[in-house]
Short mmCIF file of C-alpha atoms in Angstrom, two decimals:
data_model
loop_
_atom_site.label_atom_id
_atom_site.label_comp_id
_atom_site.label_asym_id
_atom_site.label_seq_id
_atom_site.Cartn_x
_atom_site.Cartn_y
_atom_site.Cartn_z
CA UNK W 1 143.79 70.96 132.74
CA UNK W 2 140.06 68.94 132.41
CA UNK W 3 139.82 65.45 133.29
CA UNK W 4 137.63 62.62 133.43
CA UNK W 5 136.78 61.39 136.79
CA UNK W 6 136.20 58.05 138.33
CA UNK W 7 135.87 56.79 141.22
CA UNK W 8 136.34 53.87 141.17
CA UNK W 9 134.91 51.33 144.73
CA UNK W 10 133.96 52.93 147.90
CA UNK W 11 137.07 55.61 148.81
CA UNK W 12 137.20 56.02 144.76
CA UNK W 13 133.84 57.43 145.06
CA UNK W 14 134.36 60.10 148.29
CA UNK W 15 137.63 61.15 146.68
CA UNK W 16 136.09 62.36 143.36
CA UNK W 17 133.20 63.33 145.97
CA UNK W 18 135.81 65.86 147.43
CA UNK W 19 137.15 66.70 143.92
CA UNK W 20 133.22 67.70 143.29
CA UNK W 21 133.49 69.67 145.90
CA UNK W 22 136.13 71.46 145.26
CA UNK W 23 135.77 72.36 141.89
CA UNK W 24 132.89 73.95 142.36
CA UNK W 25 133.76 76.36 145.58
CA UNK W 26 136.88 77.14 143.41
CA UNK W 27 135.63 77.46 140.38
CA UNK W 28 138.28 76.32 138.25
CA UNK W 29 136.20 73.68 136.03
CA UNK W 30 138.46 70.58 136.38
CA UNK W 31 135.73 67.59 136.27
CA UNK W 32 134.44 67.70 132.77
CA UNK W 33 132.58 64.23 134.03
CA UNK W 34 132.68 62.41 136.55
CA UNK W 35 131.28 58.32 137.07
CA UNK W 36 131.21 56.25 140.43
CA UNK W 37 131.47 53.01 140.05
CA UNK W 38 131.43 50.03 143.47
CA UNK W 39 129.34 46.54 143.93
CA UNK W 40 127.92 48.66 147.25
CA UNK W 41 125.06 50.44 146.69
CA UNK W 42 124.95 52.03 150.09
CA UNK W 43 128.71 53.84 149.37
CA UNK W 44 127.07 55.13 145.71
CA UNK W 45 123.80 56.43 147.23
CA UNK W 46 126.15 58.91 150.52
CA UNK W 47 127.96 59.89 147.13
CA UNK W 48 126.65 64.10 147.45
CA UNK W 49 128.03 65.55 144.17
CA UNK W 50 127.98 63.32 141.80
CA UNK W 51 124.86 62.34 139.35
CA UNK W 52 122.34 59.76 139.92
CA UNK W 53 123.23 58.99 136.79
CA UNK W 54 126.60 58.96 136.79
CA UNK W 55 126.74 56.14 140.13
CA UNK W 56 127.30 52.18 138.02
CA UNK W 57 126.29 49.97 140.39
CA UNK W 58 127.78 46.84 139.56
CA UNK W 59 127.61 43.11 140.30
CA UNK W 60 124.18 42.40 141.36
CA UNK W 61 123.70 39.07 139.60
CA UNK W 62 126.65 37.85 142.03
CA UNK W 63 127.18 40.03 144.88
CA UNK W 64 123.63 41.39 145.20
CA UNK W 65 124.60 45.13 145.45
CA UNK W 66 126.54 44.23 149.30
CA UNK W 67 130.44 44.57 148.08
CA UNK W 68 132.78 42.19 146.91
CA UNK W 69 134.06 42.36 150.89
CA UNK W 70 137.72 43.07 150.40
CA UNK W 71 138.03 40.41 147.86
CA UNK W 72 139.39 42.06 145.24
CA UNK W 73 139.57 38.51 143.01
CA UNK W 74 136.34 38.82 142.99
CA UNK W 75 136.48 42.75 141.87
CA UNK W 76 138.19 42.46 139.12
CA UNK W 77 136.53 39.20 137.97
CA UNK W 78 133.03 41.72 138.03
CA UNK W 79 134.87 44.33 136.18
CA UNK W 80 135.46 42.25 133.12
CA UNK W 81 131.51 40.92 133.52
CA UNK W 82 129.84 44.11 133.48
CA UNK W 83 133.00 46.79 131.58
CA UNK W 84 129.44 47.18 129.51
CA UNK W 85 127.46 48.78 132.21
CA UNK W 86 130.38 51.04 132.87
CA UNK W 87 131.26 52.67 129.39
CA UNK W 88 127.39 53.67 129.27
CA UNK W 89 128.31 56.29 131.62
CA UNK W 90 132.01 56.63 129.66
CA UNK W 91 129.71 56.87 126.59
CA UNK W 92 127.72 60.25 128.38
CA UNK W 93 131.17 61.92 128.42
CA UNK W 94 132.44 63.95 126.34
CA UNK W 95 135.69 62.55 125.12
CA UNK W 96 136.79 65.77 122.48
CA UNK W 97 136.88 67.99 125.38
CA UNK W 98 138.78 65.77 128.16
CA UNK W 99 142.62 65.86 128.08
CA UNK W 100 142.65 63.08 129.65
CA UNK W 101 140.90 59.72 132.24
CA UNK W 102 141.25 59.79 135.85
CA UNK W 103 140.92 56.27 137.80
CA UNK W 104 140.10 56.83 141.90
CA UNK W 105 140.79 54.32 144.08
CA UNK W 106 142.00 53.53 147.73
CA UNK W 107 144.00 49.92 146.91
CA UNK W 108 143.16 47.90 150.05
CA UNK W 109 139.68 46.93 148.81
CA UNK W 110 137.97 44.61 146.48
CA UNK W 111 136.13 46.76 144.46
CA UNK W 112 138.49 49.36 143.27
CA UNK W 113 141.41 47.92 143.87
CA UNK W 114 140.67 44.79 141.88
CA UNK W 115 138.76 46.16 138.95
CA UNK W 116 140.46 49.40 138.86
CA UNK W 117 143.12 47.61 136.40
CA UNK W 118 140.83 46.36 134.72
CA UNK W 119 139.38 49.66 133.55
CA UNK W 120 142.68 51.33 132.71
CA UNK W 121 143.50 48.15 130.68
CA UNK W 122 139.54 48.90 128.44
CA UNK W 123 139.71 52.41 128.41
CA UNK W 124 144.19 52.68 126.63
CA UNK W 125 142.68 50.05 124.43
CA UNK W 126 139.81 51.91 123.19
CA UNK W 127 141.11 56.42 124.06
CA UNK W 128 144.03 57.83 122.55
CA UNK W 129 143.81 60.43 126.16
CA UNK W 130 145.99 59.70 128.98
CA UNK W 131 144.72 56.95 131.62
CA UNK W 132 146.08 57.98 134.94
CA UNK W 133 145.57 56.49 137.79
CA UNK W 134 145.48 57.96 141.39
CA UNK W 135 145.92 55.06 144.00
CA UNK W 136 145.42 55.07 147.63
CA UNK W 137 147.82 53.55 149.78
CA UNK W 138 145.88 51.47 153.15
CA UNK W 139 148.36 52.56 156.07
CA UNK W 140 149.95 50.07 158.30
CA UNK W 141 147.43 48.92 160.70
CA UNK W 142 143.85 48.74 158.77
CA UNK W 143 145.10 44.78 158.43
CA UNK W 144 146.99 41.88 156.39
CA UNK W 145 144.37 41.55 153.96
CA UNK W 146 144.56 45.16 153.27
CA UNK W 147 147.84 45.21 152.61
CA UNK W 148 148.67 42.14 150.45
CA UNK W 149 145.25 43.95 147.87
CA UNK W 150 147.70 46.94 147.94
CA UNK W 151 150.58 44.90 146.80
CA UNK W 152 149.03 42.53 144.65
CA UNK W 153 147.10 46.16 142.86
CA UNK W 154 149.98 48.25 142.88
CA UNK W 155 151.64 46.18 140.12
CA UNK W 156 149.30 45.24 138.68
CA UNK W 157 147.69 49.02 137.98
CA UNK W 158 151.56 50.71 137.86
CA UNK W 159 151.89 48.66 134.53
CA UNK W 160 148.06 49.57 133.39
CA UNK W 161 148.03 53.60 133.45
CA UNK W 162 149.66 55.66 131.74
CA UNK W 163 151.14 56.92 135.31
CA UNK W 164 150.44 55.80 138.96
CA UNK W 165 149.90 59.07 141.43
CA UNK W 166 150.26 57.55 145.28
CA UNK W 167 148.70 59.43 147.50
CA UNK W 168 150.46 57.16 151.32
CA UNK W 169 147.82 56.70 153.71
CA UNK W 170 150.48 55.29 156.28
CA UNK W 171 151.55 59.35 155.74
CA UNK W 172 149.33 61.17 156.88
CA UNK W 173 146.98 59.24 159.33
CA UNK W 174 146.85 61.28 163.27
CA UNK W 175 147.34 58.78 165.95
CA UNK W 176 144.13 58.37 167.85
CA UNK W 177 141.99 59.81 165.34
CA UNK W 178 138.51 58.43 164.83
CA UNK W 179 138.25 56.99 161.59
CA UNK W 180 136.00 58.87 159.19
CA UNK W 181 137.70 61.95 160.93
CA UNK W 182 140.19 61.37 159.37
CA UNK W 183 140.18 59.87 156.09
CA UNK W 184 138.26 63.47 156.05
CA UNK W 185 141.07 65.08 155.54
CA UNK W 186 143.25 62.66 154.26
CA UNK W 187 140.66 63.69 151.78
CA UNK W 188 141.25 67.11 151.36
CA UNK W 189 144.85 66.45 151.02
CA UNK W 190 144.08 64.73 147.84
CA UNK W 191 141.87 67.12 146.34
CA UNK W 192 143.94 70.55 148.08
CA UNK W 193 146.80 69.18 146.47
CA UNK W 194 145.51 67.55 142.98
CA UNK W 195 143.33 70.02 142.56
CA UNK W 196 145.87 73.04 142.02
CA UNK W 197 147.78 70.82 140.12
CA UNK W 198 145.73 70.55 137.83
CA UNK W 199 143.75 73.27 137.82
CA UNK W 200 147.14 75.87 136.77
CA UNK W 201 146.59 77.36 133.49
CA UNK W 202 142.98 77.91 134.14
CA UNK W 203 142.07 81.10 133.58
CA UNK W 204 138.13 82.75 134.23
CA UNK W 205 137.13 85.53 131.78
CA UNK W 206 138.74 88.72 133.10
CA UNK W 207 141.40 87.29 135.09
CA UNK W 208 144.64 87.74 135.32
CA UNK W 209 147.48 85.26 133.29
CA UNK W 210 150.32 83.85 134.39
CA UNK W 211 153.96 85.25 133.49
CA UNK W 212 154.73 81.47 132.77
CA UNK W 213 151.58 78.96 131.92
CA UNK W 214 151.52 75.55 133.88
CA UNK W 215 148.72 74.69 130.64
CA UNK W 216 147.78 70.77 130.65
CA UNK W 217 150.40 70.08 127.68
CA UNK W 218 153.01 70.23 130.64
CA UNK W 219 150.90 67.57 132.77
CA UNK W 220 151.00 65.18 130.58
CA UNK W 221 154.66 65.70 129.62
CA UNK W 222 155.34 65.55 132.92
CA UNK W 223 153.23 62.85 133.80
CA UNK W 224 154.84 60.74 130.08
CA UNK W 225 157.20 58.70 131.51
CA UNK W 226 155.55 57.14 133.11
CA UNK W 227 155.94 54.77 136.38
CA UNK W 228 155.05 56.09 140.35
CA UNK W 229 154.39 59.58 140.61
CA UNK W 230 154.24 61.87 144.02
CA UNK W 231 153.17 65.37 145.93
CA UNK W 232 154.37 67.58 147.42
CA UNK W 233 152.63 70.79 149.09
CA UNK W 234 153.43 73.95 150.65
CA UNK W 235 151.80 77.07 151.35
CA UNK W 236 152.05 80.18 153.67
CA UNK W 237 148.77 82.76 154.40
CA UNK W 238 148.25 86.20 152.92
CA UNK W 239 147.79 88.60 155.79
CA UNK W 240 145.36 91.59 154.64
CA UNK W 241 147.88 94.79 153.59
CA UNK W 242 146.92 96.83 156.55
CA UNK W 243 148.61 94.04 158.98
CA UNK W 244 152.02 95.00 159.70
CA UNK W 245 154.59 92.26 159.54
CA UNK W 246 152.08 89.43 157.93
CA UNK W 247 152.49 87.88 154.43
CA UNK W 248 152.27 90.72 152.64
CA UNK W 249 155.71 92.17 154.00
CA UNK W 250 157.55 89.08 154.26
CA UNK W 251 156.76 88.91 150.69
CA UNK W 252 157.25 92.71 149.52
CA UNK W 253 159.38 93.86 151.45
CA UNK W 254 158.47 96.15 154.50
CA UNK W 255 157.37 98.73 152.57
CA UNK W 256 154.97 96.74 149.70
CA UNK W 257 156.47 99.08 147.03
CA UNK W 258 158.11 96.57 144.82
CA UNK W 259 157.00 92.92 145.22
CA UNK W 260 157.97 90.75 141.98
CA UNK W 261 160.99 92.54 142.42
CA UNK W 262 162.07 92.02 145.44
CA UNK W 263 165.20 89.93 146.60
CA UNK W 264 163.10 88.74 149.61
CA UNK W 265 159.92 87.55 147.51
CA UNK W 266 162.62 85.85 146.10
CA UNK W 267 164.03 84.25 148.83
CA UNK W 268 159.99 83.30 150.44
CA UNK W 269 159.37 81.70 147.02
CA UNK W 270 162.35 79.70 146.40
CA UNK W 271 162.42 78.79 150.65
CA UNK W 272 158.45 77.58 149.57
CA UNK W 273 159.03 75.73 146.23
CA UNK W 274 161.86 73.81 149.11
CA UNK W 275 159.06 72.63 151.84
CA UNK W 276 156.79 71.79 149.47
CA UNK W 277 159.54 68.88 147.85
CA UNK W 278 160.88 67.56 150.64
CA UNK W 279 157.91 68.06 153.54
CA UNK W 280 155.40 65.61 153.95
CA UNK W 281 155.11 64.01 150.02
CA UNK W 282 152.18 62.03 149.01
CA UNK W 283 154.41 59.11 148.67
CA UNK W 284 157.02 59.75 150.91
CA UNK W 285 160.05 58.94 148.33
CA UNK W 286 164.11 60.79 148.08
CA UNK W 287 163.92 62.54 145.60
CA UNK W 288 167.09 62.54 144.03
CA UNK W 289 166.27 59.68 140.60
CA UNK W 290 163.23 61.13 139.91
CA UNK W 291 162.76 61.13 136.10
CA UNK W 292 160.61 64.54 135.65
CA UNK W 293 159.02 67.35 137.27
CA UNK W 294 156.86 70.01 137.82
CA UNK W 295 156.86 73.18 139.40
CA UNK W 296 153.36 75.37 139.72
CA UNK W 297 153.52 78.39 142.15
CA UNK W 298 149.78 79.35 142.54
CA UNK W 299 148.33 82.71 144.96
CA UNK W 300 147.56 86.20 143.92
CA UNK W 301 149.98 87.40 141.08
CA UNK W 302 151.37 90.05 143.19
CA UNK W 303 152.91 87.56 145.37
CA UNK W 304 153.90 85.86 142.29
CA UNK W 305 158.15 85.72 141.41
CA UNK W 306 158.97 84.84 137.85
CA UNK W 307 162.60 85.08 139.33
CA UNK W 308 161.99 82.57 142.79
CA UNK W 309 159.81 80.60 140.29
CA UNK W 310 163.35 80.02 138.74
CA UNK W 311 165.38 79.34 141.72
CA UNK W 312 162.92 77.24 142.69
CA UNK W 313 162.92 75.27 139.40
CA UNK W 314 166.92 74.82 139.44
CA UNK W 315 167.16 73.67 142.49
CA UNK W 316 164.76 71.29 141.64
CA UNK W 317 167.25 70.57 138.60
CA UNK W 318 169.51 70.16 141.03
CA UNK W 319 167.93 67.81 143.40
CA UNK W 320 165.99 64.98 141.27
CA UNK W 321 169.06 65.35 138.97
CA UNK W 322 166.65 65.42 135.67
CA UNK W 323 166.73 67.86 133.27
CA UNK W 324 163.65 67.77 131.95
CA UNK W 325 161.72 70.24 134.84
CA UNK W 326 159.15 72.56 134.21
CA UNK W 327 157.34 75.33 136.52
CA UNK W 328 155.62 78.26 136.28
CA UNK W 329 152.74 80.33 137.59
CA UNK W 330 148.78 79.93 138.23
CA UNK W 331 147.90 83.44 139.12
CA UNK W 332 144.64 82.23 141.71
CA UNK W 333 142.97 86.64 142.78
CA UNK W 334 140.38 84.99 145.28
CA UNK W 335 143.77 83.16 147.37
CA UNK W 336 144.28 83.76 150.65
CA UNK W 337 147.15 81.44 150.45
CA UNK W 338 150.52 81.59 148.04
CA UNK W 339 151.66 78.38 147.54
CA UNK W 340 153.80 75.63 146.09
CA UNK W 341 152.98 72.45 144.36
CA UNK W 342 156.10 69.90 143.37
CA UNK W 343 154.81 66.62 141.37
CA UNK W 344 157.15 64.50 141.38
CA UNK W 345 157.20 61.63 138.91
CA UNK W 346 158.97 58.37 137.44
CA UNK W 347 160.11 57.86 141.57
CA UNK W 348 162.26 54.25 142.65
CA UNK W 349 162.98 55.05 145.52
CA UNK W 350 160.31 53.99 147.45
CA UNK W 351 160.97 52.41 150.44
CA UNK W 352 157.17 53.03 151.18
CA UNK W 353 155.94 50.34 148.09
CA UNK W 354 159.71 47.72 149.21
CA UNK W 355 158.17 47.51 152.86
CA UNK W 356 154.62 46.72 151.59
CA UNK W 357 156.02 44.22 148.89
CA UNK W 358 157.77 42.23 151.45
CA UNK W 359 154.41 42.26 154.43
CA UNK W 360 152.11 41.55 151.67
CA UNK W 361 154.49 38.48 150.39
CA UNK W 362 154.48 37.64 155.10
CA UNK W 363 150.75 37.96 154.55
CA UNK W 364 150.19 35.82 151.52
CA UNK W 365 152.54 32.61 153.34
CA UNK W 366 150.36 33.49 156.63
CA UNK W 367 146.98 33.19 154.95
CA UNK W 368 148.19 29.97 152.39
CA UNK W 369 150.00 28.32 155.69
CA UNK W 370 145.96 29.36 157.70
CA UNK W 371 144.66 28.13 155.14
CA UNK W 372 145.53 24.50 155.21
CA UNK W 373 145.90 24.00 158.85
CA UNK W 374 142.47 24.55 160.02
CA UNK W 375 141.53 22.55 156.48
CA UNK W 376 143.14 19.92 158.42
CA UNK W 377 141.67 20.63 161.54
CA UNK W 378 138.40 20.48 159.90
CA UNK W 379 139.47 16.60 158.74
CA UNK W 380 140.01 16.10 162.26
CA UNK W 381 136.85 16.93 163.94
CA UNK W 382 134.58 15.75 161.30
CA UNK W 383 136.24 12.41 160.91
CA UNK W 384 135.38 9.47 163.18
CA UNK W 385 138.71 7.68 163.97
CA UNK W 386 136.37 3.97 164.24
CA UNK W 387 135.03 4.93 160.36
CA UNK W 388 131.37 4.51 162.11
CA UNK W 389 129.37 6.50 160.69
CA UNK W 390 128.62 6.94 157.30
CA UNK W 391 127.97 11.00 155.04
CA UNK W 392 124.64 10.94 153.68
CA UNK W 393 126.08 11.07 150.37
#
């Protein structure tokens, strides 16, 4: 799948940078074009893989390159005002060569969470290609303002994009981990999952062709129902063929002779699919009731088993209750892993979103009360009881 990726805001830019690095290392050529947009000049300068000419600084007349300070209403206003500058960078994208746009953003900040819905709405008016969002929810310990921003941005962005793929920091941050180390690992988790998903169907010259190809149309059809999506992932390392007891023997049987027909191989693939769907999803949720699903198994072709993939796909149908479950394999001969990626689209049973919205409502009420109280306290501080002082004007 060929994507034009737009990283909006600090988190969006860093994830875009990680995508470009992953794309180069994997040779998947998924990112056909990359644009980073921000109100903070320092964040744009810190990117390593986005071409300098594709780094767009907006809002200079209002915030002088210093960012919007987590004010996502200001972020939205600036995106509206400077949409022509963003369009100038998008004009360089060979739109006829891409399958979709992907806007990447942190939903808790100011620039990305405010500007992304504006950009999504604009792109959908101009282009016929689907516009997807990849939104990252802040961890619950990041503070009330970020939770409020995320709740408001989430409910706005999900209406403007064709599908919103969500990654929840709360489910991935480890206790006691440094902020930078935590975010770097999270970005790595994001690009690993989405890299396999969007890379499926890409075949290098002379490379192995999948038995059951997953191409861009399969992904587009899975995301076509709209709403919210989450991704599950599970992988096992491939041991050297000479090592006994490694994954090779587990996937192919004790003598390693009949990989594709081995019942053991089938069971291993099915087990990976279950781990991917029932393990740690990018957005934790109950998988039953998912509107659509897509299964991709990736790895060296001799470890991929059609029967196992088909059994995994049928299991997904039973668990989700969906009749639209697609599946296939993605041979990656250079890989040292066999991996299963499960895309669940149109999920509705998501406790984290309900919790986020409730906390945000409380935060909004608290902010209103604090502002009212502050104004009252100020009045009491500066007013003189005897009215002896007169203001200058």
